[in-house]
Short mmCIF file of C-alpha atoms in Angstrom, two decimals:
data_model
loop_
_atom_site.label_atom_id
_atom_site.label_comp_id
_atom_site.label_asym_id
_atom_site.label_seq_id
_atom_site.Cartn_x
_atom_site.Cartn_y
_atom_site.Cartn_z
CA MET A 1 24.31 19.58 6.06
CA CYS A 2 26.41 17.12 8.85
CA PHE A 3 28.99 18.75 11.17
CA PHE A 4 30.57 16.96 13.97
CA SER A 5 34.47 17.56 15.84
CA TYR A 6 37.33 14.51 15.82
CA SER A 7 37.14 12.55 18.97
CA ASN A 8 40.62 10.60 19.27
CA ARG A 9 38.43 9.54 22.66
CA GLN A 10 35.12 8.53 20.78
CA PRO A 11 36.77 6.90 17.19
CA SER A 12 33.22 4.61 17.21
CA MET A 13 31.49 7.62 17.58
CA LEU A 14 33.05 9.85 15.59
CA PHE A 15 32.45 6.58 13.16
CA ILE A 16 28.40 6.47 13.30
CA LEU A 17 28.00 10.14 12.60
CA LEU A 18 30.22 9.55 9.85
CA ARG A 19 27.65 6.97 8.38
CA ILE A 20 24.95 8.65 9.65
CA CYS A 21 26.14 11.78 7.35
CA LEU A 22 27.02 9.56 4.30
CA LEU A 23 24.06 7.88 4.61
CA ALA A 24 21.95 11.44 3.73
CA VAL A 25 23.90 11.90 1.52
CA LEU A 26 24.55 9.30 -0.69
CA VAL A 27 22.34 6.58 0.12
CA ARG A 28 18.97 8.92 -0.33
CA PRO A 29 20.39 9.63 -5.06
CA SER A 30 21.91 5.71 -5.56
CA LEU A 31 17.71 4.27 -3.96
CA GLN A 32 15.90 6.27 -6.70
CA ASN A 33 16.32 4.00 -9.23
CA ASP A 34 13.59 1.28 -10.72
CA ALA A 35 13.45 -0.25 -7.93
CA LEU A 36 12.84 2.39 -5.52
CA VAL A 37 9.24 3.79 -7.69
CA TYR A 38 8.68 -0.43 -8.64
CA LEU A 39 8.91 -1.07 -4.50
CA SER A 40 6.44 2.16 -4.66
CA GLU A 41 3.71 1.03 -7.03
CA TYR A 42 3.13 -1.78 -5.69
CA GLY A 43 2.64 -1.25 -2.12
CA TYR A 44 5.82 -1.76 0.01
CA LEU A 45 6.48 1.79 -0.13
CA PRO A 46 4.47 5.37 0.56
CA ALA A 47 3.24 6.61 -3.03
CA SER A 48 6.06 9.70 -1.99
CA THR A 49 8.78 8.38 -3.00
CA ARG A 50 7.47 7.39 -6.57
CA ASN A 51 9.18 11.26 -6.82
CA PRO A 52 12.13 11.63 -7.18
CA THR A 53 12.04 15.85 -6.80
CA SER A 54 10.23 14.59 -3.77
CA GLU A 55 11.77 15.58 0.10
CA HIS A 56 10.71 11.91 1.49
CA LEU A 57 13.92 11.07 3.16
CA MET A 58 15.07 7.29 2.08
CA ASP A 59 16.92 5.22 4.27
CA GLU A 60 18.71 2.51 4.41
CA GLU A 61 17.21 0.06 6.62
CA THR A 62 13.36 0.96 4.95
CA TYR A 63 14.48 0.19 2.34
CA MET A 64 16.08 -2.24 2.87
CA ASN A 65 12.13 -4.66 4.77
CA ALA A 66 10.52 -3.06 1.56
CA LEU A 67 12.76 -5.51 -0.57
CA LYS A 68 12.87 -8.00 1.97
CA GLU A 69 9.10 -7.39 1.82
CA PHE A 70 8.34 -7.97 -1.87
CA GLN A 71 11.08 -10.67 -1.62
CA ALA A 72 8.76 -12.61 0.67
CA PHE A 73 5.71 -12.01 -1.27
CA ALA A 74 7.15 -13.16 -4.28
CA GLY A 75 8.57 -16.18 -3.46
CA LEU A 76 12.08 -14.99 -3.36
CA ASN A 77 15.44 -15.53 -1.34
CA ILE A 78 14.79 -13.42 1.44
CA THR A 79 18.16 -11.33 1.19
CA GLY A 80 17.45 -7.70 1.36
CA GLN A 81 18.77 -6.71 -1.51
CA LEU A 82 18.61 -5.53 -5.30
CA ASP A 83 20.75 -8.94 -6.22
CA ASP A 84 19.52 -11.18 -9.87
CA GLU A 85 16.92 -12.18 -8.81
CA THR A 86 15.42 -9.87 -7.00
CA LYS A 87 15.44 -7.58 -10.22
CA ALA A 88 14.18 -10.34 -12.59
CA THR A 89 11.27 -10.60 -11.06
CA MET A 90 10.65 -6.82 -11.15
CA ARG A 91 11.27 -6.88 -14.64
CA LEU A 92 8.50 -9.43 -15.06
CA PRO A 93 4.96 -8.40 -16.44
CA ARG A 94 2.72 -8.31 -14.18
CA CYS A 95 -0.67 -6.85 -13.31
CA GLY A 96 -0.64 -3.38 -11.54
CA VAL A 97 -2.79 -3.79 -8.78
CA LYS A 98 -1.10 -3.19 -4.97
CA ASP A 99 0.30 -6.41 -3.36
CA LYS A 100 0.78 -4.23 -0.03
CA VAL A 101 -2.36 -2.85 1.22
CA GLY A 102 -1.80 -0.07 3.28
CA TYR A 103 -1.07 2.67 1.35
CA ALA A 104 -3.96 4.07 0.55
CA THR A 105 -2.84 7.42 -1.58
CA SER A 106 -3.38 8.22 -4.94
CA SER A 107 -6.67 7.12 -7.56
CA ARG A 108 -5.22 4.17 -7.35
CA SER A 109 -6.05 3.43 -4.41
CA ARG A 110 -9.72 2.30 -4.57
CA ARG A 111 -9.00 -1.22 -6.77
CA TYR A 112 -7.33 -2.08 -3.50
CA ALA A 113 -8.47 0.11 -0.04
CA LEU A 114 -11.77 -1.94 0.45
CA GLN A 115 -10.20 -5.32 -0.60
CA GLY A 116 -12.47 -8.42 -0.16
CA SER A 117 -16.19 -5.96 -0.95
CA ARG A 118 -17.85 -8.00 -2.60
CA TRP A 119 -21.41 -8.13 -5.22
CA ARG A 120 -24.72 -8.78 -3.59
CA VAL A 121 -26.42 -10.19 -6.70
CA LYS A 122 -24.96 -13.07 -8.65
CA ASN A 123 -26.53 -12.68 -11.55
CA LEU A 124 -23.85 -9.79 -12.86
CA THR A 125 -23.42 -7.93 -16.56
CA TYR A 126 -20.48 -6.72 -17.98
CA LYS A 127 -19.50 -5.38 -21.44
CA ILE A 128 -17.21 -4.34 -23.55
CA ALA A 129 -16.81 -1.05 -24.87
CA LYS A 130 -14.24 -0.78 -26.61
CA TYR A 131 -11.68 -3.48 -28.42
CA PRO A 132 -8.18 -3.77 -28.83
CA LYS A 133 -7.23 -3.15 -31.59
CA ALA A 134 -4.82 -6.07 -32.28
CA LEU A 135 -7.30 -8.92 -32.19
CA LEU A 136 -11.11 -9.63 -33.87
CA LYS A 137 -14.20 -8.53 -31.64
CA SER A 138 -15.46 -12.64 -32.26
CA ASP A 139 -11.31 -13.94 -29.99
CA THR A 140 -12.28 -10.91 -27.81
CA ASP A 141 -15.69 -12.04 -26.69
CA LEU A 142 -14.39 -15.39 -26.31
CA GLU A 143 -11.90 -14.95 -25.02
CA ILE A 144 -13.73 -12.18 -22.56
CA LYS A 145 -16.62 -14.69 -21.51
CA LYS A 146 -13.99 -17.36 -20.84
CA ALA A 147 -12.40 -15.74 -18.57
CA PHE A 148 -16.55 -14.90 -16.98
CA GLU A 149 -16.16 -18.70 -17.19
CA VAL A 150 -13.17 -19.18 -14.83
CA TRP A 151 -15.21 -17.81 -11.71
CA SER A 152 -18.76 -18.73 -12.29
CA GLY A 153 -17.50 -22.40 -12.46
CA VAL A 154 -16.67 -21.92 -8.95
CA THR A 155 -19.42 -20.27 -7.26
CA PRO A 156 -23.27 -19.48 -7.77
CA LEU A 157 -22.11 -15.78 -9.91
CA THR A 158 -22.95 -15.87 -13.70
CA PHE A 159 -21.66 -13.87 -16.90
CA THR A 160 -23.75 -12.10 -19.04
CA GLN A 161 -22.37 -9.98 -21.70
CA LYS A 162 -23.85 -6.58 -23.01
CA LYS A 163 -24.21 -4.40 -26.41
CA SER A 164 -24.35 -0.61 -24.61
CA GLY A 165 -26.65 0.46 -21.28
CA PRO A 166 -25.74 0.39 -17.68
CA VAL A 167 -23.80 -3.03 -16.78
CA HIS A 168 -22.20 -3.88 -13.30
CA ILE A 169 -18.09 -5.05 -14.96
CA GLU A 170 -16.99 -2.94 -17.84
CA VAL A 171 -14.35 -3.90 -19.88
CA ARG A 172 -11.65 -1.26 -22.22
CA PHE A 173 -8.86 -1.72 -23.51
CA GLU A 174 -6.94 1.51 -23.53
CA THR A 175 -2.81 2.77 -24.07
CA GLY A 176 -1.21 5.31 -22.49
CA GLU A 177 -3.35 7.46 -19.90
CA HIS A 178 -6.76 7.38 -19.52
CA GLY A 179 -8.71 8.87 -17.64
CA ASP A 180 -7.88 6.20 -13.97
CA GLY A 181 -5.17 8.54 -13.25
CA ASP A 182 -2.60 5.07 -13.30
CA PRO A 183 -1.56 5.50 -17.13
CA PHE A 184 -0.55 2.07 -19.07
CA ASP A 185 2.64 1.90 -19.65
CA GLY A 186 3.28 0.45 -23.42
CA ARG A 187 4.12 -3.01 -23.72
CA GLY A 188 5.24 -5.12 -20.88
CA GLY A 189 5.89 -4.43 -17.11
CA THR A 190 1.72 -2.96 -16.51
CA LEU A 191 -0.99 -5.40 -18.22
CA ALA A 192 -3.98 -4.39 -16.97
CA HIS A 193 -5.34 -3.05 -13.41
CA ALA A 194 -8.95 -3.67 -12.28
CA PHE A 195 -11.60 -2.37 -9.62
CA PHE A 196 -12.59 -3.93 -6.77
CA PRO A 197 -16.69 -3.64 -6.55
CA VAL A 198 -16.53 -0.99 -4.56
CA TYR A 199 -16.11 0.85 -6.88
CA GLY A 200 -17.20 -0.76 -9.20
CA GLY A 201 -15.31 -3.63 -10.97
CA ASP A 202 -14.08 -2.22 -14.02
CA ALA A 203 -11.13 -3.89 -15.63
CA HIS A 204 -8.98 -2.12 -18.23
CA PHE A 205 -6.18 -3.92 -20.15
CA ASP A 206 -3.59 -2.17 -22.50
CA ASP A 207 -3.69 -2.26 -25.74
CA ALA A 208 -0.15 -2.10 -26.14
CA GLU A 209 0.54 -5.46 -25.60
CA LYS A 210 -0.05 -8.62 -28.37
CA TRP A 211 -3.23 -10.06 -26.81
CA SER A 212 -3.29 -13.96 -27.71
CA VAL A 213 -4.92 -16.65 -28.21
CA ASN A 214 -4.50 -19.94 -27.87
CA SER A 215 -0.40 -19.53 -28.51
CA TYR A 216 2.29 -18.67 -26.59
CA HIS A 217 3.25 -15.78 -28.63
CA GLY A 218 2.67 -12.62 -27.84
CA THR A 219 0.49 -12.59 -23.68
CA ASN A 220 -1.99 -14.74 -23.67
CA LEU A 221 -6.05 -12.62 -22.85
CA PHE A 222 -8.11 -15.02 -22.16
CA GLN A 223 -5.29 -16.05 -18.73
CA VAL A 224 -4.44 -11.81 -17.92
CA ALA A 225 -8.24 -11.37 -17.73
CA ALA A 226 -9.26 -14.35 -15.22
CA HIS A 227 -6.66 -12.96 -13.20
CA GLU A 228 -8.71 -9.72 -13.06
CA PHE A 229 -11.78 -10.14 -13.09
CA GLY A 230 -10.76 -12.27 -10.09
CA HIS A 231 -9.67 -8.29 -8.60
CA SER A 232 -13.05 -6.95 -10.30
CA LEU A 233 -15.43 -9.55 -7.74
CA GLY A 234 -13.29 -8.76 -5.16
CA LEU A 235 -9.89 -10.78 -5.00
CA SER A 236 -7.15 -8.91 -3.96
CA HIS A 237 -3.12 -10.96 -4.93
CA SER A 238 -1.97 -13.74 -3.55
CA ASP A 239 1.91 -15.11 -2.72
CA ILE A 240 0.93 -18.31 -4.05
CA ARG A 241 3.19 -18.45 -7.12
CA SER A 242 0.81 -21.20 -8.29
CA ALA A 243 -2.22 -19.57 -7.91
CA LEU A 244 -3.93 -17.40 -10.42
CA MET A 245 -4.22 -14.01 -8.61
CA ALA A 246 -0.29 -14.34 -7.81
CA PRO A 247 0.62 -10.88 -9.16
CA PHE A 248 2.92 -11.98 -12.47
CA TYR A 249 2.57 -13.34 -16.16
CA ARG A 250 3.77 -16.79 -16.12
CA GLY A 251 3.20 -17.50 -19.44
CA TYR A 252 0.80 -19.38 -21.15
CA GLN A 253 -0.87 -22.31 -20.17
CA SER A 254 -2.46 -25.09 -22.53
CA SER A 255 -3.75 -26.32 -19.00
CA PHE A 256 -4.93 -24.35 -17.84
CA GLU A 257 -7.10 -24.81 -14.23
CA LEU A 258 -7.80 -22.36 -11.15
CA ASP A 259 -4.96 -23.02 -8.04
CA GLU A 260 -6.89 -23.89 -4.85
CA ASP A 261 -5.79 -21.18 -3.06
CA ASP A 262 -8.18 -19.30 -5.76
CA VAL A 263 -10.88 -21.59 -5.23
CA GLU A 264 -11.07 -21.35 -1.54
CA ALA A 265 -10.58 -17.14 -2.03
CA ILE A 266 -14.42 -16.82 -4.15
CA GLN A 267 -15.88 -19.15 -2.39
CA ALA A 268 -14.80 -16.79 0.66
CA LEU A 269 -16.79 -14.38 -0.20
CA TYR A 270 -19.18 -15.98 -3.12
CA GLY A 271 -20.38 -19.29 -1.24
CA GLN A 272 -19.83 -22.98 -3.73
CA LYS A 273 -21.87 -23.21 -6.64
CA PRO A 274 -24.95 -25.33 -6.45
CA TYR A 275 -25.60 -28.38 -8.43
CA LYS A 276 -29.24 -30.47 -8.54
CA ASP A 277 -28.68 -33.41 -6.57
CA PRO A 278 -29.64 -35.91 -9.03
CA SER A 279 -31.30 -38.23 -6.76
CA GLY A 280 -34.25 -35.29 -7.10
CA GLY A 281 -33.73 -33.72 -3.30
CA GLY A 282 -32.07 -30.05 -4.78
CA LYS A 283 -29.33 -27.84 -5.28
CA LYS A 284 -26.29 -28.37 -3.27
CA THR A 285 -23.19 -27.09 -2.79
CA THR A 286 -19.83 -28.79 -4.61
CA THR A 287 -17.93 -29.28 -1.80
CA GLU A 288 -20.21 -28.43 1.52
CA ALA A 289 -23.20 -28.87 2.70
CA PRO A 290 -26.06 -26.78 3.79
CA VAL A 291 -26.70 -25.95 6.57
CA GLU A 292 -29.70 -28.51 7.64
CA PRO A 293 -32.40 -28.18 9.70
CA GLY A 294 -32.81 -27.30 12.52
CA ASP A 295 -29.45 -26.08 13.22
CA GLU A 296 -30.04 -22.56 12.35
CA GLU A 297 -30.54 -21.02 16.55
CA ASP A 298 -26.16 -22.65 15.87
CA ALA A 299 -25.98 -21.01 12.38
CA GLU A 300 -27.22 -17.35 13.39
CA LEU A 301 -24.32 -14.98 15.88
CA CYS A 302 -26.02 -13.26 16.18
CA ASN A 303 -29.01 -14.50 17.63
CA ASP A 304 -26.62 -15.98 19.76
CA ALA A 305 -23.53 -15.13 20.30
CA THR A 306 -22.48 -17.60 23.22
CA VAL A 307 -19.35 -19.67 21.78
CA ASP A 308 -18.38 -22.52 22.54
CA THR A 309 -14.79 -21.99 21.14
CA LEU A 310 -12.43 -19.37 19.19
CA PHE A 311 -8.36 -19.84 18.23
CA SER A 312 -5.92 -18.15 16.01
CA SER A 313 -3.80 -21.04 13.05
CA ALA A 314 -0.66 -21.46 13.15
CA ASP A 315 -1.11 -19.00 9.42
CA GLY A 316 -2.93 -16.39 12.10
CA VAL A 317 -7.24 -16.85 10.21
CA THR A 318 -9.17 -16.43 13.65
CA TYR A 319 -12.32 -19.08 13.64
CA ALA A 320 -14.83 -19.11 16.18
CA PHE A 321 -16.19 -22.68 16.72
CA LYS A 322 -19.87 -23.02 17.99
CA GLY A 323 -22.00 -26.21 17.92
CA LEU A 324 -21.14 -28.55 14.82
CA HIS A 325 -20.04 -24.90 12.39
CA TYR A 326 -17.30 -22.27 12.13
CA TRP A 327 -17.26 -19.24 11.14
CA LYS A 328 -14.21 -17.89 9.59
CA LEU A 329 -13.68 -14.25 10.97
CA THR A 330 -12.05 -10.58 9.61
CA GLU A 331 -11.44 -8.04 10.95
CA GLU A 332 -14.48 -6.91 11.28
CA SER A 333 -17.41 -9.51 11.66
CA ILE A 334 -17.52 -11.99 9.49
CA ALA A 335 -16.54 -13.47 6.19
CA PRO A 336 -18.24 -14.71 3.91
CA GLY A 337 -19.98 -17.82 2.65
CA TYR A 338 -19.76 -19.15 5.92
CA PRO A 339 -21.39 -20.86 8.57
CA ARG A 340 -19.36 -24.37 7.39
CA LEU A 341 -19.90 -27.34 9.11
CA ILE A 342 -16.54 -28.13 10.71
CA SER A 343 -16.28 -32.04 10.25
CA ARG A 344 -16.26 -30.95 6.79
CA SER A 345 -13.30 -28.68 7.14
CA TRP A 346 -11.79 -30.80 10.46
CA PRO A 347 -12.16 -34.02 9.31
CA GLY A 348 -12.38 -36.43 12.64
CA LEU A 349 -12.95 -33.27 14.46
CA PRO A 350 -16.56 -33.95 16.63
CA GLY A 351 -18.79 -30.45 17.45
CA ASN A 352 -18.91 -29.33 20.42
CA ILE A 353 -15.65 -27.51 21.13
CA ASP A 354 -14.95 -26.99 24.67
CA ALA A 355 -11.11 -25.16 23.97
CA ALA A 356 -9.17 -24.78 20.72
CA PHE A 357 -5.25 -23.51 20.20
CA THR A 358 -2.30 -23.43 17.90
CA TYR A 359 0.67 -24.13 19.61
CA LYS A 360 4.31 -21.77 18.64
CA ASN A 361 4.68 -25.98 16.70
CA GLY A 362 2.36 -24.51 14.32
CA LYS A 363 -0.10 -27.98 15.83
CA THR A 364 -4.00 -26.79 17.04
CA TYR A 365 -5.11 -28.84 19.42
CA PHE A 366 -8.92 -29.34 20.46
CA PHE A 367 -10.57 -30.00 23.52
CA LYS A 368 -13.82 -31.99 24.27
CA GLY A 369 -14.92 -33.69 27.73
CA THR A 370 -11.44 -36.23 28.13
CA GLN A 371 -10.03 -36.51 24.60
CA TYR A 372 -8.29 -33.68 22.81
CA TRP A 373 -6.81 -33.83 19.00
CA ARG A 374 -4.55 -32.32 17.52
CA TYR A 375 -4.07 -30.82 13.52
CA THR A 376 -1.67 -29.66 11.12
CA GLY A 377 -3.33 -27.64 9.12
CA LYS A 378 -7.59 -28.79 8.99
CA LYS A 379 -5.79 -32.33 9.12
CA VAL A 380 -5.22 -34.79 11.95
CA ASP A 381 -1.85 -35.53 12.87
CA GLY A 382 -1.68 -39.33 13.56
CA ASN A 383 -3.77 -41.64 15.98
CA TYR A 384 -5.70 -38.89 17.51
CA PRO A 385 -8.19 -37.92 20.14
CA LYS A 386 -5.63 -38.58 23.29
CA LYS A 387 -7.22 -38.66 26.93
CA ILE A 388 -6.34 -35.57 28.62
CA SER A 389 -4.83 -37.01 31.30
CA GLU A 390 -2.14 -38.27 28.55
CA GLY A 391 -0.87 -35.33 27.51
CA PHE A 392 -1.78 -32.55 28.91
CA ALA A 393 -0.58 -34.09 32.72
CA GLY A 394 -2.28 -31.82 35.05
CA ILE A 395 -4.84 -30.64 33.32
CA PRO A 396 -8.74 -31.00 34.27
CA ASP A 397 -11.12 -32.64 31.51
CA ASN A 398 -14.23 -31.34 30.39
CA ILE A 399 -11.91 -27.70 30.85
CA ASP A 400 -14.06 -24.49 29.42
CA ALA A 401 -11.59 -22.91 28.04
CA ALA A 402 -7.64 -22.70 26.57
CA MET A 403 -5.49 -20.07 25.17
CA VAL A 404 -1.06 -19.80 25.13
CA TRP A 405 -0.53 -16.55 26.57
CA GLY A 406 1.59 -13.66 24.77
CA GLY A 407 2.28 -11.92 27.70
CA ASN A 408 4.69 -15.51 29.09
CA GLY A 409 4.43 -18.14 25.98
CA LYS A 410 2.38 -20.30 28.12
CA ILE A 411 -0.81 -22.55 27.89
CA TYR A 412 -3.77 -21.34 29.97
CA PHE A 413 -7.00 -23.91 30.35
CA TYR A 414 -9.45 -22.55 31.37
CA LYS A 415 -12.12 -24.60 33.96
CA GLY A 416 -15.23 -23.26 36.60
CA SER A 417 -13.31 -20.57 38.94
CA LYS A 418 -9.51 -21.69 38.77
CA PHE A 419 -6.88 -22.04 35.92
CA TRP A 420 -4.25 -24.05 35.36
CA ARG A 421 -1.51 -22.63 33.57
CA PHE A 422 1.20 -25.46 30.96
CA ASP A 423 4.29 -25.29 30.35
CA PRO A 424 5.78 -28.38 28.38
CA THR A 425 9.16 -27.36 28.29
CA GLN A 426 9.36 -28.43 32.43
CA LYS A 427 8.63 -31.31 34.51
CA PRO A 428 6.43 -31.17 35.76
CA PRO A 429 5.33 -28.98 33.11
CA VAL A 430 1.74 -27.96 35.44
CA LYS A 431 3.61 -26.82 38.93
CA SER A 432 2.31 -27.85 42.63
CA THR A 433 0.94 -24.73 43.14
CA TYR A 434 -2.28 -25.07 40.25
CA PRO A 435 -4.62 -24.65 39.97
CA LYS A 436 -5.54 -21.20 40.97
CA ASP A 437 -7.85 -18.56 41.24
CA ILE A 438 -10.29 -17.44 38.36
CA ALA A 439 -9.66 -13.80 40.09
CA ASN A 440 -5.95 -12.84 39.38
CA TRP A 441 -6.68 -11.84 35.89
CA GLU A 442 -8.28 -9.16 37.54
CA GLY A 443 -11.90 -7.82 36.39
CA ILE A 444 -11.87 -11.97 33.63
CA PRO A 445 -15.07 -13.35 35.50
CA ASN A 446 -16.12 -17.49 35.86
CA ASN A 447 -16.75 -20.09 34.38
CA LEU A 448 -15.52 -18.36 30.67
CA ASP A 449 -17.48 -20.16 27.96
CA ALA A 450 -13.46 -18.50 25.37
CA ALA A 451 -10.53 -17.40 26.14
CA LEU A 452 -8.27 -16.12 22.50
CA GLN A 453 -5.21 -14.38 22.33
CA TYR A 454 -5.73 -12.34 19.46
CA THR A 455 -3.31 -11.09 16.71
CA ASN A 456 -3.04 -8.10 17.83
CA GLY A 457 -1.27 -8.80 21.08
CA TYR A 458 -4.13 -8.68 23.30
CA ALA A 459 -5.80 -11.85 25.53
CA TYR A 460 -9.38 -10.92 24.58
CA PHE A 461 -12.03 -13.86 26.20
CA PHE A 462 -16.27 -14.51 25.69
CA LYS A 463 -18.53 -15.32 27.94
CA LYS A 464 -22.63 -15.90 27.00
CA GLY A 465 -22.07 -13.59 24.54
CA GLN A 466 -19.46 -11.37 25.85
CA TYR A 467 -15.87 -10.79 25.37
CA TYR A 468 -13.89 -8.36 27.93
CA ARG A 469 -10.85 -7.02 27.02
CA PHE A 470 -7.34 -8.39 29.25
CA ASN A 471 -4.08 -4.89 29.21
CA ASP A 472 -1.49 -6.84 29.89
CA ARG A 473 0.42 -3.88 31.74
CA THR A 474 -2.45 -2.61 33.83
CA PHE A 475 -2.91 -6.85 34.16
CA SER A 476 -6.23 -5.59 34.64
CA VAL A 477 -9.95 -6.14 31.87
CA ASP A 478 -8.46 -2.58 29.73
CA VAL A 479 -10.14 1.02 30.27
CA ALA A 480 -12.22 1.78 27.05
CA ASP A 481 -15.41 3.15 25.87
CA PRO A 482 -17.14 1.33 25.29
CA PRO A 483 -16.24 -0.34 28.65
CA PHE A 484 -15.82 -4.30 28.70
CA PRO A 485 -18.52 -6.55 28.55
CA ARG A 486 -19.36 -5.60 25.38
CA PRO A 487 -21.44 -7.17 22.67
CA ALA A 488 -19.24 -10.09 20.91
CA GLY A 489 -22.22 -10.23 18.20
CA TYR A 490 -21.28 -6.76 17.36
CA TRP A 491 -18.17 -5.58 17.83
CA TRP A 492 -17.11 -9.47 17.21
CA PHE A 493 -19.06 -11.05 14.60
CA GLY A 494 -20.56 -7.72 12.70
CA CYS A 495 -23.52 -8.32 13.70
CA LYS A 496 -25.61 -4.75 13.16
CA SER A 497 -28.73 -4.40 15.94
CA GLU A 498 -28.86 -3.40 19.18
CA THR A 499 -29.09 -6.29 20.54
CA ALA A 500 -26.40 -8.11 18.95
CA GLY A 501 -26.35 -11.70 20.47
CA GLY A 502 -29.40 -11.07 22.79
CA MET A 503 -27.65 -8.42 25.17
CA THR A 504 -28.24 -4.55 25.33
CA THR A 505 -26.19 -2.01 23.66
CA ALA A 506 -24.85 1.19 25.47
CA PHE A 507 -25.04 2.65 21.72
CA LYS A 508 -25.89 3.08 18.38
CA PRO A 509 -24.20 0.61 15.83
CA ASP A 510 -23.55 2.91 13.09
CA GLY A 511 -20.29 2.33 12.57
CA ASN A 512 -18.48 5.05 13.89
CA ASN A 513 -17.19 2.77 16.22
CA GLU A 514 -13.41 1.83 14.99
CA ASP A 515 -12.14 0.20 17.21
CA ARG A 516 -14.41 -3.12 15.28
CA ARG A 517 -10.51 -3.39 13.64
CA ARG A 518 -10.24 -4.76 16.69
CA ASN A 519 -6.48 -5.30 15.31
CA ASN A 520 -5.74 -1.86 16.13
CA PRO A 521 -4.03 -2.56 19.44
CA ASN A 522 -4.41 1.24 20.39
CA ASN A 523 -7.68 2.17 18.92
CA ASN A 524 -9.52 2.52 22.58
CA ASN A 525 -12.42 4.87 21.17
CA GLY A 526 -10.58 7.94 22.56
CA VAL A 527 -9.98 6.79 26.07
CA GLY A 528 -6.61 5.29 25.85
CA THR A 529 -4.50 2.87 27.87
CA ARG A 530 -2.68 3.47 30.81
CA SER A 531 0.34 5.21 31.03
CA PHE A 532 3.53 3.26 32.72
CA ASN A 533 7.52 4.11 32.10
CA SER A 534 9.89 0.69 31.36
CA ALA A 535 10.05 0.43 35.02
CA MET A 536 6.98 0.23 36.55
CA TYR A 537 5.72 -1.94 33.22
CA VAL A 538 9.04 -4.68 34.00
CA LEU A 539 7.78 -4.09 37.73
CA LEU A 540 4.17 -5.46 37.23
CA LEU A 541 5.09 -7.67 34.44
CA THR A 542 6.80 -9.22 37.11
CA LEU A 543 4.52 -9.09 39.72
CA ALA A 544 1.56 -10.22 38.02
CA LEU A 545 4.35 -13.92 36.14
CA VAL A 546 3.89 -15.32 40.09
CA ALA A 547 0.58 -14.50 40.15
CA LEU A 548 -0.15 -15.94 36.94
#
């Protein structure tokens, strides 16, 4: 119960308290509706909100933020309101796998908690352990076979049906509660769900649906099965509406084909489909050249973790460049299917890049020698390369590293023992007080290989296979256990050896060093960063900005 006293001198406080009381009493019942359950069901709210008798008190802001997340993911107008468009989308038939990862509770978590897991073999087997009641077995066999072929058509994977015995992927048509803690809901709503490879890859279909073959009537089995088998192979949902891995059923498509987003995702896990060279040169891939003989030293980061540059793209993906090749990084290591050739993905861009960064305009800039290139995504802009002296006046050629520092949004260039700050909004963009000594970045060495403002808010500096994490609050290399510098091969590239990247480690890579999840800025393996109050932080920030 809420109590408050009336005061003529504080009408605004009365209004605020009244609003809080009404929110506690009235909002929760109004939010306990189908939308609330839906948002919880698909990962936008905690699972506790699915239970009408839960003591969880839902506040308006949390509910609106969840709606906005769903609207953004579904490509709707982001209003934060349960408008007609949002309600219509929530009524669409869809896959039962969560859209949003984060609330890994209940038995359903097994299908999403380790999204991105993959099979370690290329020749997979499957069986249909339970057939649908209203569809011929021969039709079911054919549609399921075609659904697997969607993925084998763009990867090295093969799929073989077995009638009995153990298999990699088991397919079942069930109704209601069927033993996995996630019951089906009858016709419409949830059509099917599947498990990621690490939990077996099985796929379940709601047999209450009217499954159809090559027809606009009913629910097309082939398309739904192809989607579910994407999960069985390790793919999560896509927010690209044209992608097969989008969560919503779009109806029968007579001329079906995979979206580019689907192809890129599955090939990141398993690589490209090989083909035999008509000239007799052996197998090659359809879209990516193999690593050339003699380039193994550049292509193997675990032998030598030294890199040319690292940068995060406009869409938040982090890449490592070395020699002619590049790697896509995940939160814990390197994405499968890498390395790849830089020139294939960024046409016109040479290898052996000096530095790179993505600016707040969404453009990515690459530097080499006396020149620089500007790209939108992976497409070069206009007439590049251009001279560094023209586009970045005041910045030297042959730089060591560059990044956009999160502390002030300015661009920093590093070379030898010096650094320059570049601000394109000012004239001149480089002040006369530069260059300054890198020693101003306490603990950061000279002659860097790379610098990166990572997505977790920290700045990282790399040199000779090791890296340093910079703490903006202390304006020095971060204090952690194990201390910095650390071997980049183990902590960034997922190498297993204690001497990953040629650097001996003071710990065993047994999986207990959870700081490998670099996107957690508060994880210091038991050693927290120094604590400051806000006033002290502002003072230190002011002093540091003067120095930097």
